[in-house]
Amino acid sequence: MAIERTLSIIKPDGVKNNHVGEIIARFEKAGLKPVAIRRQQLSQAEAEGFYAVHKARPFFKDLVSFMISGPVVLMALEGENAVQKNRDLMGATDPKKADKGTIRADFAQSIDANTVHGSDSLENAKNEVAYFFRETEIHG
Ligand code: CMP
């Protein structure tokens, strides 16, 4: 299986509720290594740019305001099959529908405050990692 990189964001609820360590531990135990990591307060422009694909969706405004409501933790995760593995660990977008034992089932409160973001394809992963990290900030 191919070694991939994917973007993970621990959203403001995950940071505020002190789940950063446990979430990263789950990634590491599953073979996903954080090869770049940064805690950051996103600006409105950064959040809008990151979620630009959802601009026309009714939830866009609430999503952006939630994402700038507090600091996030940005990570590039590297490992075998990283894109799908990260999505399996996260669980469904809506925490009510997330499988037992997934990050969102265990920690998330709502579809906006759903604790983590993960890239949904290898192509998006490349773009999303590059949106937040320069190559010189990534150390495998
Ligand atoms: P995320 O993986 O960060 O990608 C887009 C986010 O929009 C998603 O997680 C949710 O937090 C949020 N969102 C809010 N409402 C919806 C919805 N109806 N469908 C998909 N995503 C939604």
mmCIF file of C-alpha atoms and ligand atoms in Angstrom:
data_model
loop_
_atom_site.group_PDB
_atom_site.id
_atom_site.type_symbol
_atom_site.label_atom_id
_atom_site.label_comp_id
_atom_site.label_asym_id
_atom_site.label_seq_id
_atom_site.Cartn_x
_atom_site.Cartn_y
_atom_site.Cartn_z
ATOM 1 C CA MET A 1 0.000 0.000 0.000
ATOM 2 C CA ALA A 2 1.206 3.502 -0.782
ATOM 3 C CA ILE A 3 2.606 5.923 1.768
ATOM 4 C CA GLU A 4 0.371 9.001 1.642
ATOM 5 C CA ARG A 5 0.070 12.339 3.393
ATOM 6 C CA THR A 6 -3.225 13.846 4.492
ATOM 7 C CA LEU A 7 -4.320 16.972 6.332
ATOM 8 C CA SER A 8 -5.884 16.717 9.770
ATOM 9 C CA ILE A 9 -7.349 19.638 11.695
ATOM 10 C CA ILE A 10 -8.290 19.344 15.352
ATOM 11 C CA LYS A 11 -11.143 21.857 15.387
ATOM 12 C CA PRO A 12 -11.795 24.479 18.117
ATOM 13 C CA ASP A 13 -14.021 22.119 20.146
ATOM 14 C CA GLY A 14 -11.348 19.405 20.238
ATOM 15 C CA VAL A 15 -8.730 21.925 21.363
ATOM 16 C CA LYS A 16 -11.013 23.625 23.931
ATOM 17 C CA ASN A 17 -12.038 20.283 25.435
ATOM 18 C CA ASN A 18 -8.396 19.167 25.794
ATOM 19 C CA HIS A 19 -8.596 16.217 23.401
ATOM 20 C CA VAL A 20 -5.466 17.120 21.406
ATOM 21 C CA GLY A 21 -3.206 14.530 23.066
ATOM 22 C CA GLU A 22 -5.709 11.694 22.839
ATOM 23 C CA ILE A 23 -6.504 12.409 19.188
ATOM 24 C CA ILE A 24 -2.827 12.465 18.222
ATOM 25 C CA ALA A 25 -2.273 9.245 20.214
ATOM 26 C CA ARG A 26 -5.012 7.548 18.169
ATOM 27 C CA PHE A 27 -3.311 8.622 14.940
ATOM 28 C CA GLU A 28 0.102 7.403 16.110
ATOM 29 C CA LYS A 29 -1.273 4.059 17.319
ATOM 30 C CA ALA A 30 -2.844 3.560 13.885
ATOM 31 C CA GLY A 31 0.464 4.242 12.124
ATOM 32 C CA LEU A 32 -0.238 7.855 11.121
ATOM 33 C CA LYS A 33 2.759 10.021 11.962
ATOM 34 C CA PRO A 34 2.343 13.807 12.401
ATOM 35 C CA VAL A 35 5.145 14.963 10.091
ATOM 36 C CA ALA A 36 4.136 18.634 10.488
ATOM 37 C CA ILE A 37 2.134 20.169 13.323
ATOM 38 C CA ARG A 38 1.075 23.702 14.319
ATOM 39 C CA ARG A 39 -1.401 25.203 16.745
ATOM 40 C CA GLN A 40 -2.956 28.283 15.194
ATOM 41 C CA GLN A 41 -5.830 30.728 15.346
ATOM 42 C CA LEU A 42 -7.269 30.791 11.814
ATOM 43 C CA SER A 43 -8.257 34.137 10.346
ATOM 44 C CA GLN A 44 -11.625 34.499 8.619
ATOM 45 C CA ALA A 45 -9.857 34.703 5.241
ATOM 46 C CA GLU A 46 -7.876 31.526 5.920
ATOM 47 C CA ALA A 47 -10.974 29.590 6.985
ATOM 48 C CA GLU A 48 -13.007 30.881 4.020
ATOM 49 C CA GLY A 49 -10.187 29.987 1.626
ATOM 50 C CA PHE A 50 -9.773 26.528 3.099
ATOM 51 C CA TYR A 51 -13.487 25.736 2.811
ATOM 52 C CA ALA A 52 -13.992 27.616 -0.494
ATOM 53 C CA VAL A 53 -15.453 24.474 -2.094
ATOM 54 C CA HIS A 54 -18.405 24.785 0.333
ATOM 55 C CA LYS A 55 -18.966 28.521 -0.330
ATOM 56 C CA ALA A 56 -22.417 28.033 -1.846
ATOM 57 C CA ARG A 57 -23.632 25.634 0.868
ATOM 58 C CA PRO A 58 -26.112 26.898 3.488
ATOM 59 C CA PHE A 59 -23.792 25.847 6.330
ATOM 60 C CA PHE A 60 -20.753 27.835 5.042
ATOM 61 C CA LYS A 61 -21.156 30.897 7.268
ATOM 62 C CA ASP A 62 -21.649 28.886 10.470
ATOM 63 C CA LEU A 63 -18.783 26.574 9.533
ATOM 64 C CA VAL A 64 -16.370 29.484 9.055
ATOM 65 C CA SER A 65 -17.447 31.242 12.244
ATOM 66 C CA PHE A 66 -17.035 28.017 14.199
ATOM 67 C CA MET A 67 -13.579 27.375 12.728
ATOM 68 C CA ILE A 68 -12.366 30.815 13.851
ATOM 69 C CA SER A 69 -13.964 30.600 17.316
ATOM 70 C CA GLY A 70 -10.716 29.384 18.901
ATOM 71 C CA PRO A 71 -7.329 27.859 18.091
ATOM 72 C CA VAL A 72 -7.037 24.726 15.974
ATOM 73 C CA VAL A 73 -4.226 22.190 15.592
ATOM 74 C CA LEU A 74 -3.115 21.625 12.006
ATOM 75 C CA MET A 75 -1.257 18.437 11.091
ATOM 76 C CA ALA A 76 0.091 16.664 8.071
ATOM 77 C CA LEU A 77 -0.239 12.931 8.782
ATOM 78 C CA GLU A 78 1.910 10.425 6.936
ATOM 79 C CA GLY A 79 1.471 6.674 6.673
ATOM 80 C CA GLU A 80 0.184 3.783 4.605
ATOM 81 C CA ASN A 81 -3.212 4.581 3.110
ATOM 82 C CA ALA A 82 -3.257 7.761 5.236
ATOM 83 C CA VAL A 83 -6.273 9.443 3.601
ATOM 84 C CA GLN A 84 -8.695 6.562 4.170
ATOM 85 C CA LYS A 85 -7.171 5.526 7.491
ATOM 86 C CA ASN A 86 -7.660 9.039 8.877
ATOM 87 C CA ARG A 87 -11.280 9.062 7.680
ATOM 88 C CA ASP A 88 -11.908 5.680 9.315
ATOM 89 C CA LEU A 89 -10.493 6.954 12.618
ATOM 90 C CA MET A 90 -12.620 10.159 12.412
ATOM 91 C CA GLY A 91 -15.992 8.512 11.667
ATOM 92 C CA ALA A 92 -18.922 10.059 9.799
ATOM 93 C CA THR A 93 -19.188 13.868 9.448
ATOM 94 C CA ASP A 94 -22.353 13.884 11.552
ATOM 95 C CA PRO A 95 -21.306 12.534 14.972
ATOM 96 C CA LYS A 96 -24.786 11.023 15.442
ATOM 97 C CA LYS A 97 -23.982 8.744 12.500
ATOM 98 C CA ALA A 98 -20.346 8.027 13.422
ATOM 99 C CA ASP A 99 -19.379 4.437 14.315
ATOM 100 C CA LYS A 100 -18.659 3.625 17.951
ATOM 101 C CA GLY A 101 -15.026 4.149 18.906
ATOM 102 C CA THR A 102 -14.352 6.801 16.258
ATOM 103 C CA ILE A 103 -13.061 10.261 17.205
ATOM 104 C CA ARG A 104 -16.309 11.987 16.279
ATOM 105 C CA ALA A 105 -18.491 9.430 18.094
ATOM 106 C CA ASP A 106 -16.371 9.819 21.226
ATOM 107 C CA PHE A 107 -15.756 13.594 21.281
ATOM 108 C CA ALA A 108 -17.970 15.550 18.848
ATOM 109 C CA GLN A 109 -21.079 17.528 19.785
ATOM 110 C CA SER A 110 -22.641 18.463 16.436
ATOM 111 C CA ILE A 111 -22.027 18.452 12.685
ATOM 112 C CA ASP A 112 -20.141 21.775 12.927
ATOM 113 C CA ALA A 113 -18.383 21.067 16.221
ATOM 114 C CA ASN A 114 -17.304 17.662 14.905
ATOM 115 C CA THR A 115 -13.807 17.779 16.462
ATOM 116 C CA VAL A 116 -11.693 16.913 13.414
ATOM 117 C CA HIS A 117 -11.366 17.550 9.706
ATOM 118 C CA GLY A 118 -9.610 15.145 7.355
ATOM 119 C CA SER A 119 -8.945 15.360 3.626
ATOM 120 C CA ASP A 120 -11.432 13.297 1.610
ATOM 121 C CA SER A 121 -9.203 12.281 -1.331
ATOM 122 C CA LEU A 122 -5.504 12.050 -2.153
ATOM 123 C CA GLU A 123 -5.788 15.005 -4.540
ATOM 124 C CA ASN A 124 -7.502 17.179 -1.926
ATOM 125 C CA ALA A 125 -4.974 16.000 0.660
ATOM 126 C CA LYS A 126 -2.102 17.344 -1.448
ATOM 127 C CA ASN A 127 -3.829 20.716 -1.854
ATOM 128 C CA GLU A 128 -4.910 20.930 1.792
ATOM 129 C CA VAL A 129 -1.458 20.047 3.170
ATOM 130 C CA ALA A 130 0.066 22.675 0.849
ATOM 131 C CA TYR A 131 -2.560 25.234 1.965
ATOM 132 C CA PHE A 132 -1.139 25.194 5.492
ATOM 133 C CA PHE A 133 2.426 23.854 5.274
ATOM 134 C CA ARG A 134 5.506 24.608 3.203
ATOM 135 C CA GLU A 135 7.575 21.567 2.168
ATOM 136 C CA THR A 136 10.364 22.830 4.457
ATOM 137 C CA GLU A 137 8.013 22.533 7.458
ATOM 138 C CA ILE A 138 7.303 18.829 6.805
ATOM 139 C CA HIS A 139 9.754 16.312 8.261
ATOM 140 C CA GLY A 140 9.056 12.630 7.723
HETATM 141 P P1 CMP B 1 -15.357 18.933 7.514
HETATM 142 O O1 CMP B 1 -14.814 17.555 7.310
HETATM 143 O O2 CMP B 1 -14.478 19.903 8.202
HETATM 144 O O3 CMP B 1 -15.789 19.539 6.090
HETATM 145 C C1 CMP B 1 -16.797 20.518 5.970
HETATM 146 C C2 CMP B 1 -17.532 20.744 7.251
HETATM 147 O O4 CMP B 1 -18.789 21.395 7.147
HETATM 148 C C3 CMP B 1 -17.860 19.410 7.886
HETATM 149 O O5 CMP B 1 -16.690 18.790 8.373
HETATM 150 C C4 CMP B 1 -18.868 19.835 8.956
HETATM 151 O O6 CMP B 1 -18.245 20.238 10.150
HETATM 152 C C5 CMP B 1 -19.523 21.071 8.320
HETATM 153 N N1 CMP B 1 -20.928 20.855 7.965
HETATM 154 C C6 CMP B 1 -21.983 21.485 8.526
HETATM 155 N N2 CMP B 1 -23.129 21.062 7.978
HETATM 156 C C7 CMP B 1 -22.816 20.142 7.054
HETATM 157 C C8 CMP B 1 -23.577 19.328 6.157
HETATM 158 N N3 CMP B 1 -24.911 19.394 6.094
HETATM 159 N N4 CMP B 1 -22.904 18.472 5.344
HETATM 160 C C9 CMP B 1 -21.549 18.406 5.370
HETATM 161 N N5 CMP B 1 -20.778 19.153 6.204
HETATM 162 C C10 CMP B 1 -21.406 20.000 7.042
#
